[in-house]
XYZ file of N, CA and C in Angstrom:
555
model
N 0.634 -1.085 -0.124
C -0.096 -0.269 0.093
C 0.976 0.924 0.559
N 2.092 0.690 0.252
C 2.473 2.494 -0.080
C 3.821 2.059 -1.433
N 3.289 3.158 -1.713
C 3.971 3.531 -3.335
C 4.909 5.125 -2.721
N 5.351 5.352 -1.522
C 6.419 6.271 -1.415
C 7.654 5.697 -1.227
N 7.045 5.119 -1.042
C 8.486 3.621 -0.420
C 9.845 3.912 -1.636
N 11.155 4.265 -1.159
C 12.268 4.549 -1.525
C 12.303 5.804 -2.257
N 11.018 7.195 -1.933
C 11.939 8.216 -2.457
C 12.025 9.387 -1.175
N 12.366 10.360 -0.780
C 13.278 10.596 -0.157
C 12.028 11.111 0.995
N 12.639 11.491 2.136
C 11.211 11.959 3.250
C 10.966 13.512 2.536
N 11.493 14.662 2.324
C 11.394 15.528 2.395
C 9.718 15.597 1.029
N 9.733 14.554 -0.594
C 9.178 13.771 -0.896
C 8.315 13.838 -0.427
N 8.865 12.448 0.499
C 7.556 11.771 1.201
C 5.957 13.455 1.740
N 6.652 13.153 2.448
C 6.074 15.100 2.868
C 5.483 15.710 2.046
N 5.888 15.726 1.166
C 4.805 16.626 0.134
C 3.594 16.163 -0.107
N 4.086 15.093 -0.559
C 3.379 13.800 -1.739
C 2.299 13.787 -1.053
N 2.483 13.230 0.569
C 1.486 13.206 1.915
C 0.924 14.353 2.733
N 1.493 14.684 2.044
C 0.636 16.977 2.868
C -1.015 16.598 1.102
N 0.344 16.638 0.231
C -0.707 17.424 -1.119
C -2.004 16.448 -0.982
N -1.931 14.981 -1.037
C -2.919 13.892 -0.712
C -3.382 14.422 0.298
N -3.698 13.872 1.433
C -4.503 14.637 2.852
C -5.437 15.329 2.279
N -4.922 16.670 1.231
C -5.513 17.448 1.373
C -6.819 17.439 0.626
N -6.068 16.095 -0.406
C -7.300 15.877 -1.307
C -8.274 14.924 -0.301
N -7.705 14.395 0.402
C -8.747 13.360 0.805
C -9.754 13.289 1.541
N -9.118 15.116 1.920
C -10.015 15.536 3.524
C -10.957 15.966 2.628
N -10.838 17.325 1.765
C -11.640 17.150 0.629
C -12.526 16.433 0.313
N -12.510 15.563 -0.180
C -13.565 14.053 -0.339
C -14.018 13.590 0.058
N -13.793 13.442 1.618
C -14.262 13.164 2.628
C -15.533 13.923 3.188
N -15.175 16.127 2.842
C -15.935 16.753 3.311
C -17.414 16.395 2.337
N -16.905 16.546 0.864
C -17.641 16.212 0.189
C -18.851 15.273 0.251
N -17.427 14.234 0.384
C -18.941 12.795 0.685
C -20.484 13.219 1.575
N -20.088 13.905 2.595
C -19.773 13.797 4.440
C -21.504 14.948 4.076
N -21.234 15.935 2.617
C -22.154 16.949 2.422
C -23.921 15.981 1.509
N -23.105 14.863 1.112
C -24.095 14.175 -0.105
C -24.502 13.024 1.022
N -24.464 12.779 2.842
C -25.006 12.049 3.628
C -24.200 11.023 3.930
N -22.885 10.441 3.599
C -21.658 9.615 3.508
C -21.351 9.953 4.640
N -20.862 9.950 5.246
C -19.606 9.928 6.836
C -18.222 10.242 6.334
N -17.904 11.320 6.904
C -16.006 11.762 6.670
C -15.911 10.671 6.957
N -15.899 9.782 7.768
C -15.047 7.806 7.325
C -14.944 7.745 6.418
N -15.810 7.154 5.997
C -16.082 6.828 4.714
C -16.078 7.546 3.784
N -15.698 8.746 3.390
C -15.232 9.695 1.970
C -13.339 9.519 2.324
N -12.556 9.534 3.961
C -11.502 9.428 3.761
C -11.520 7.996 3.025
N -11.817 7.848 3.716
C -11.748 5.943 3.144
C -11.905 5.844 1.472
N -12.126 5.899 0.985
C -12.620 6.200 -0.457
C -11.177 7.239 -0.878
N -11.472 8.166 -0.488
C -9.861 9.438 -0.942
C -8.589 8.000 -0.267
N -8.405 7.136 0.404
C -6.984 6.790 0.801
C -7.292 5.532 -0.537
N -8.301 4.801 -1.066
C -8.043 3.874 -1.811
C -7.956 4.284 -2.910
N -8.697 5.852 -3.447
C -8.356 6.442 -4.635
C -7.361 6.732 -5.235
N -6.229 7.236 -3.861
C -5.274 7.637 -4.313
C -3.609 6.353 -4.215
N -4.200 5.167 -3.846
C -3.619 4.187 -4.229
C -2.957 2.991 -5.312
N -2.574 2.633 -5.033
C -1.794 2.429 -6.585
C -2.031 1.206 -6.824
N -3.627 0.374 -6.510
C -3.662 -1.094 -6.846
C -4.720 -1.415 -5.666
N -5.553 -2.593 -5.896
C -6.226 -3.253 -5.021
C -5.575 -3.689 -3.413
N -6.900 -3.412 -2.322
C -5.963 -3.025 -0.917
C -7.031 -4.102 0.008
N -6.890 -5.096 0.971
C -7.458 -5.403 1.518
C -7.724 -4.413 2.910
N -8.931 -5.321 3.598
C -9.565 -4.817 4.705
C -8.741 -4.964 5.662
N -7.297 -5.454 5.826
C -6.515 -5.360 6.501
C -5.604 -3.796 6.823
N -5.026 -4.113 5.002
C -4.427 -2.962 4.758
C -4.606 -1.781 4.875
N -6.483 -1.445 4.705
C -7.186 0.012 5.094
C -6.962 -0.282 6.771
N -7.461 -1.098 6.839
C -7.461 -0.558 8.923
C -6.143 -0.531 8.957
N -4.953 -0.698 8.598
C -3.937 -0.674 9.532
C -3.788 1.036 8.654
N -3.649 1.310 7.669
C -3.618 2.763 7.479
C -3.887 3.853 7.773
N -5.884 3.487 7.763
C -6.450 4.555 8.863
C -6.783 4.034 9.830
N -5.522 3.400 10.987
C -6.415 3.341 11.706
C -7.792 3.228 12.026
N -8.283 2.349 12.171
C -9.465 2.412 12.462
C -9.789 0.238 12.097
N -10.885 -0.046 13.057
C -11.491 -1.523 13.520
C -11.291 -1.884 11.923
N -11.068 -3.284 11.714
C -10.892 -3.937 10.640
C -12.864 -4.179 10.830
N -13.872 -3.954 11.352
C -15.242 -3.542 11.592
C -15.310 -2.384 11.063
N -14.973 -1.349 11.314
C -15.504 0.275 10.839
C -15.151 -0.371 9.597
N -13.896 -0.737 8.984
C -13.581 -0.803 7.667
C -14.554 -1.655 6.191
N -15.040 -2.903 7.158
C -16.438 -3.417 6.355
C -16.878 -2.839 6.330
N -18.001 -1.982 7.457
C -18.934 -0.993 7.210
C -18.495 -0.104 6.404
N -17.571 0.608 5.615
C -17.179 1.421 5.133
C -16.844 0.703 3.486
N -16.448 -0.520 3.528
C -16.163 -0.317 2.224
C -17.524 -0.782 1.517
N -18.524 -1.796 2.715
C -19.851 -2.028 2.087
C -20.709 -1.208 1.458
N -20.451 0.020 2.178
C -21.148 1.226 1.350
C -21.100 1.474 0.545
N -19.161 1.943 -0.046
C -19.154 1.993 -1.551
C -19.150 1.014 -2.485
N -18.962 -0.383 -2.299
C -19.962 -1.325 -2.972
C -20.585 -1.319 -2.866
N -22.027 -0.630 -1.985
C -23.662 -0.890 -2.316
C -23.949 0.822 -3.587
N -22.808 1.678 -2.753
C -22.515 3.328 -4.154
C -22.060 3.203 -5.351
N -21.868 1.253 -5.212
C -20.654 1.225 -7.135
C -20.174 2.125 -6.882
N -18.988 2.567 -5.813
C -17.523 3.602 -6.036
C -16.851 2.855 -6.035
N -16.512 1.632 -5.735
C -15.577 0.699 -5.868
C -16.317 -0.469 -5.802
N -15.183 -1.570 -6.506
C -15.586 -3.079 -6.910
C -14.662 -4.083 -5.833
N -15.040 -4.648 -5.828
C -14.254 -6.245 -5.268
C -13.450 -6.931 -6.184
N -12.246 -7.261 -6.829
C -11.795 -7.096 -7.224
C -10.905 -8.875 -7.030
N -10.309 -9.733 -7.487
C -9.635 -10.665 -7.713
C -8.547 -10.107 -7.711
N -7.261 -11.514 -7.012
C -5.825 -10.754 -7.019
C -5.769 -12.220 -6.608
N -4.117 -12.585 -7.808
C -4.067 -13.724 -7.778
C -2.734 -14.219 -6.176
N -3.292 -15.202 -5.579
C -2.372 -15.266 -4.597
C -2.896 -15.501 -3.047
N -4.003 -14.468 -3.502
C -4.280 -14.219 -2.434
C -5.885 -14.520 -1.920
N -6.264 -15.159 -0.382
C -7.550 -15.422 0.092
C -8.394 -14.561 -0.009
N -7.765 -13.957 0.130
C -8.651 -12.017 0.932
C -9.472 -11.621 0.345
N -10.255 -10.565 0.148
C -11.026 -10.252 -0.703
C -10.316 -8.602 -0.678
N -10.419 -8.627 -1.648
C -9.271 -6.595 -2.448
C -10.096 -6.256 -3.124
N -10.048 -5.016 -3.062
C -11.207 -3.890 -3.531
C -10.084 -2.589 -3.911
N -11.058 -1.950 -5.022
C -10.275 -1.221 -5.700
C -11.593 -0.114 -6.351
N -10.698 0.665 -6.040
C -11.627 2.406 -6.848
C -12.221 2.620 -7.846
N -13.949 2.606 -8.286
C -13.491 2.959 -9.287
C -13.527 4.446 -9.142
N -12.488 4.775 -10.763
C -11.610 6.059 -10.358
C -12.718 6.922 -11.258
N -14.006 6.458 -12.454
C -14.847 7.376 -13.199
C -15.823 8.485 -12.129
N -15.446 9.768 -11.950
C -16.119 10.068 -11.006
C -17.172 10.485 -10.688
N -17.457 11.176 -12.545
C -18.707 10.833 -13.530
C -19.956 9.714 -13.298
N -18.563 8.832 -12.867
C -19.757 7.413 -13.356
C -20.124 7.231 -11.313
N -19.488 7.838 -10.566
C -19.821 7.421 -9.323
C -20.915 8.818 -8.886
N -20.655 9.204 -9.413
C -21.461 10.528 -9.406
C -23.573 10.369 -9.928
N -23.619 9.688 -10.649
C -24.267 8.919 -11.533
C -24.609 8.016 -10.672
N -24.727 6.687 -10.572
C -24.679 6.242 -9.580
C -25.263 7.024 -8.296
N -24.223 7.225 -7.651
C -24.872 7.581 -5.772
C -25.423 8.686 -6.554
N -26.125 9.487 -7.096
C -27.974 9.326 -6.734
C -28.478 8.894 -7.873
N -28.520 8.207 -8.906
C -29.631 7.892 -9.239
C -29.881 6.369 -8.233
N -28.728 5.850 -7.386
C -29.281 5.072 -5.798
C -29.999 5.326 -5.445
N -29.668 6.799 -4.467
C -30.554 7.506 -3.748
C -32.137 8.275 -4.306
N -31.539 8.417 -5.759
C -33.118 9.739 -6.199
C -34.141 8.514 -5.914
N -33.719 7.137 -6.506
C -34.627 6.298 -6.901
C -35.750 6.219 -5.902
N -34.599 5.981 -4.938
C -35.299 4.998 -3.512
C -36.254 5.913 -3.195
N -35.712 7.038 -3.173
C -36.818 8.309 -2.660
C -37.921 8.257 -3.305
N -37.653 8.502 -4.933
C -38.648 8.435 -5.678
C -39.958 7.443 -5.384
N -39.514 6.069 -5.803
C -40.269 4.839 -5.161
C -40.892 5.477 -3.422
N -40.194 5.937 -3.012
C -41.195 5.623 -1.615
C -42.081 6.715 -1.988
N -42.197 7.891 -2.494
C -42.622 9.436 -1.835
C -44.321 9.035 -3.398
N -43.629 8.507 -4.411
C -44.634 7.709 -5.882
C -46.143 7.027 -4.795
N -45.105 6.527 -4.260
C -46.665 5.012 -3.656
C -46.962 6.054 -2.672
N -46.399 6.875 -1.560
C -47.363 8.028 -0.649
C -48.337 8.624 -1.559
N -48.216 9.581 -2.737
C -48.582 9.657 -3.424
C -49.743 9.193 -4.008
N -49.793 8.292 -4.756
C -50.450 7.560 -5.339
C -51.441 7.108 -3.965
N -50.737 6.816 -3.062
C -52.197 6.007 -1.716
C -53.664 7.356 -1.720
N -52.406 8.429 -1.953
C -53.218 9.644 -0.868
C -54.071 10.513 -1.936
N -53.738 10.072 -3.411
C -53.903 10.418 -4.278
C -56.099 9.902 -4.870
N -55.862 8.845 -4.129
C -56.783 7.681 -4.287
C -57.874 7.831 -3.458
N -57.362 7.837 -2.765
C -58.035 8.451 -0.784
C -58.854 9.179 -1.058
N -58.008 10.881 -1.896
C -58.863 11.578 -2.245
C -59.980 11.416 -2.967
N -59.592 10.682 -4.189
C -60.703 10.404 -5.403
C -61.928 10.232 -4.570
N -61.248 8.867 -3.767
C -62.764 8.542 -3.249
C -63.213 9.234 -2.226
N -63.109 9.501 -1.431
C -63.294 10.792 -0.807
C -64.067 11.847 -1.319
N -64.042 12.105 -3.089
C -65.154 12.767 -3.674
C -65.849 12.886 -4.163
N -65.698 11.290 -4.194
C -66.577 9.911 -4.947
C -68.205 10.492 -3.593
N -67.539 10.247 -2.456
C -68.505 9.625 -1.536
C -68.902 10.712 -0.950
N -68.564 11.789 -0.906
C -69.033 13.576 -0.591
C -69.309 14.560 -2.002
N -69.482 13.664 -3.036
C -69.391 14.476 -4.476
C -71.071 15.859 -3.863
N -71.552 15.295 -3.347
C -72.689 16.557 -3.281
C -72.343 17.638 -2.071
N -71.591 17.625 -0.926
C -71.030 18.357 0.049
C -69.741 19.295 -1.210
N -70.792 20.314 -1.431
C -69.714 21.295 -2.434
C -68.368 21.940 -1.597
N -67.907 22.563 -0.413
C -67.092 23.329 0.420
C -65.732 21.601 -0.006
N -66.215 20.331 0.894
C -65.241 19.649 0.767
C -65.111 19.230 -0.579
N -65.782 19.319 -1.312
C -65.504 18.871 -2.542
C -64.005 19.666 -3.630
N -64.636 20.804 -3.141
C -63.440 21.929 -3.784
C -62.163 21.800 -2.918
N -62.300 21.589 -1.409
C -61.013 21.709 -0.604
C -60.094 19.946 -1.447
N -60.409 18.771 -1.124
C -60.546 17.873 -1.943
C -59.841 17.792 -3.527
N -60.650 18.953 -4.008
C -60.671 18.475 -5.736
C -58.461 19.714 -5.352
N -58.978 20.574 -4.480
C -57.212 21.447 -4.563
C -56.403 20.575 -4.229
N -56.456 19.806 -2.680
C -55.500 18.706 -3.107
C -55.252 17.632 -4.142
N -56.045 17.331 -4.461
C -56.308 16.538 -5.482
C -54.832 17.003 -6.713
N -55.236 18.255 -7.154
C -54.339 19.046 -8.017
C -52.806 19.440 -7.636
N -52.781 19.389 -6.019
C -51.224 19.596 -5.184
C -50.692 18.358 -5.615
N -51.024 17.167 -5.605
C -50.607 15.791 -5.549
C -50.515 15.528 -6.890
N -51.261 16.156 -7.639
C -51.156 15.559 -9.216
C -49.484 16.529 -10.076
N -49.291 17.385 -9.276
C -48.769 18.917 -9.790
C -47.033 18.083 -8.478
N -47.092 17.209 -7.742
C -46.456 16.689 -7.164
C -45.449 14.908 -7.874
N -46.579 14.408 -8.128
C -46.538 13.762 -8.797
C -45.864 13.870 -10.326
N -45.669 14.898 -11.002
C -45.961 15.260 -12.422
C -44.102 15.932 -12.300
N -43.565 16.252 -10.922
C -42.423 16.308 -10.091
C -41.560 14.765 -10.461
N -42.334 14.131 -9.193
C -41.137 12.598 -9.631
C -40.822 11.756 -10.750
N -42.310 12.238 -12.194
C -41.957 11.603 -13.153
C -41.158 12.388 -13.658
N -40.652 13.824 -14.049
C -39.264 14.463 -14.193
C -38.393 13.918 -13.355
N -38.149 13.619 -11.644
C -37.443 13.619 -11.642
C -36.701 11.701 -11.708
N -38.083 10.947 -12.265
C -37.486 9.428 -12.825
C -36.671 9.434 -14.524
N -36.956 10.624 -14.940
C -36.794 10.824 -16.236
C -35.038 11.052 -16.182
N -34.902 11.897 -15.283
C -33.076 12.783 -15.294
C -33.007 11.204 -14.297
N -33.220 10.756 -13.762
C -32.606 9.371 -13.094
C -32.290 8.552 -14.214
N -33.092 7.862 -15.070
C -32.764 7.644 -16.289
C -32.277 8.147 -17.512
N -30.997 9.585 -17.005
C -31.122 9.961 -17.818
C -29.104 10.071 -17.148
N -29.184 9.341 -15.977
C -28.006 9.640 -15.446
C -27.606 8.424 -14.894
N -28.257 7.492 -15.178
C -28.466 5.990 -15.433
C -27.831 5.257 -16.756
N -28.261 5.786 -17.883
C -28.297 5.704 -19.543
C -27.125 6.650 -20.082
N -26.804 7.505 -19.319
C -25.909 8.296 -19.873
C -25.655 9.420 -20.807
N -27.034 9.474 -20.720
C -27.405 10.786 -21.779
C -27.699 11.743 -21.398
N -27.247 12.287 -20.034
C -27.266 13.263 -19.082
C -26.116 13.686 -19.946
N -24.758 13.360 -19.974
C -23.557 13.721 -20.381
C -24.052 14.814 -22.310
N -25.341 14.303 -22.463
C -25.472 14.723 -24.023
C -25.432 16.496 -23.156
N -26.602 16.539 -22.809
C -26.565 17.761 -22.061
C -25.805 18.326 -21.678
N -24.434 18.360 -21.077
C -23.493 18.559 -19.867
C -22.532 17.467 -20.093
N -21.978 17.677 -21.268
C -20.568 17.318 -20.989
C -19.476 16.615 -20.692
N -18.852 16.120 -20.458
C -17.543 15.664 -19.471
C -16.789 17.029 -20.192
N -15.511 16.230 -19.591
C -14.259 17.538 -19.612
C -13.388 15.951 -20.673
N -12.566 16.517 -21.659
C -11.918 15.606 -22.194
C -10.592 15.841 -22.298
């Protein structure tokens, strides 16, 4: 895990300082998106590593327990930010960063937003059906019918938003988002 071996102490110190700044920045950025700072730092350390690493290596490098490393690695795997890879001559699980930040962004938001959209759409659909049932049941009560129609309209607008968000998620997942906002080359 030490790609700085053989360098002069002053070179190691300068490179390490520059890397630590980036790692801390990655951690803080990921913290904004609901991923703990320590998992962000874990990703950062893995990002600068020159190849796959084991949980033991990560634990030693970061000074954290193997259990904490396992939890962090599992989170990063679930978010598709790292991959489990095969390594010749080792029985231990190896992990490496998926270095495509555009794909990491797309995967992260697709996973998180899709889950939220599905839950919200279920709630909206259930409420919309209930309101429509109440409108039918109390169609003769004018004040109530207007109130229910207003609520129905508000929920329909929310449904339109979530359908739009699903299209955005699909554009992230299939990469067409980059037709509108191209990656830098």
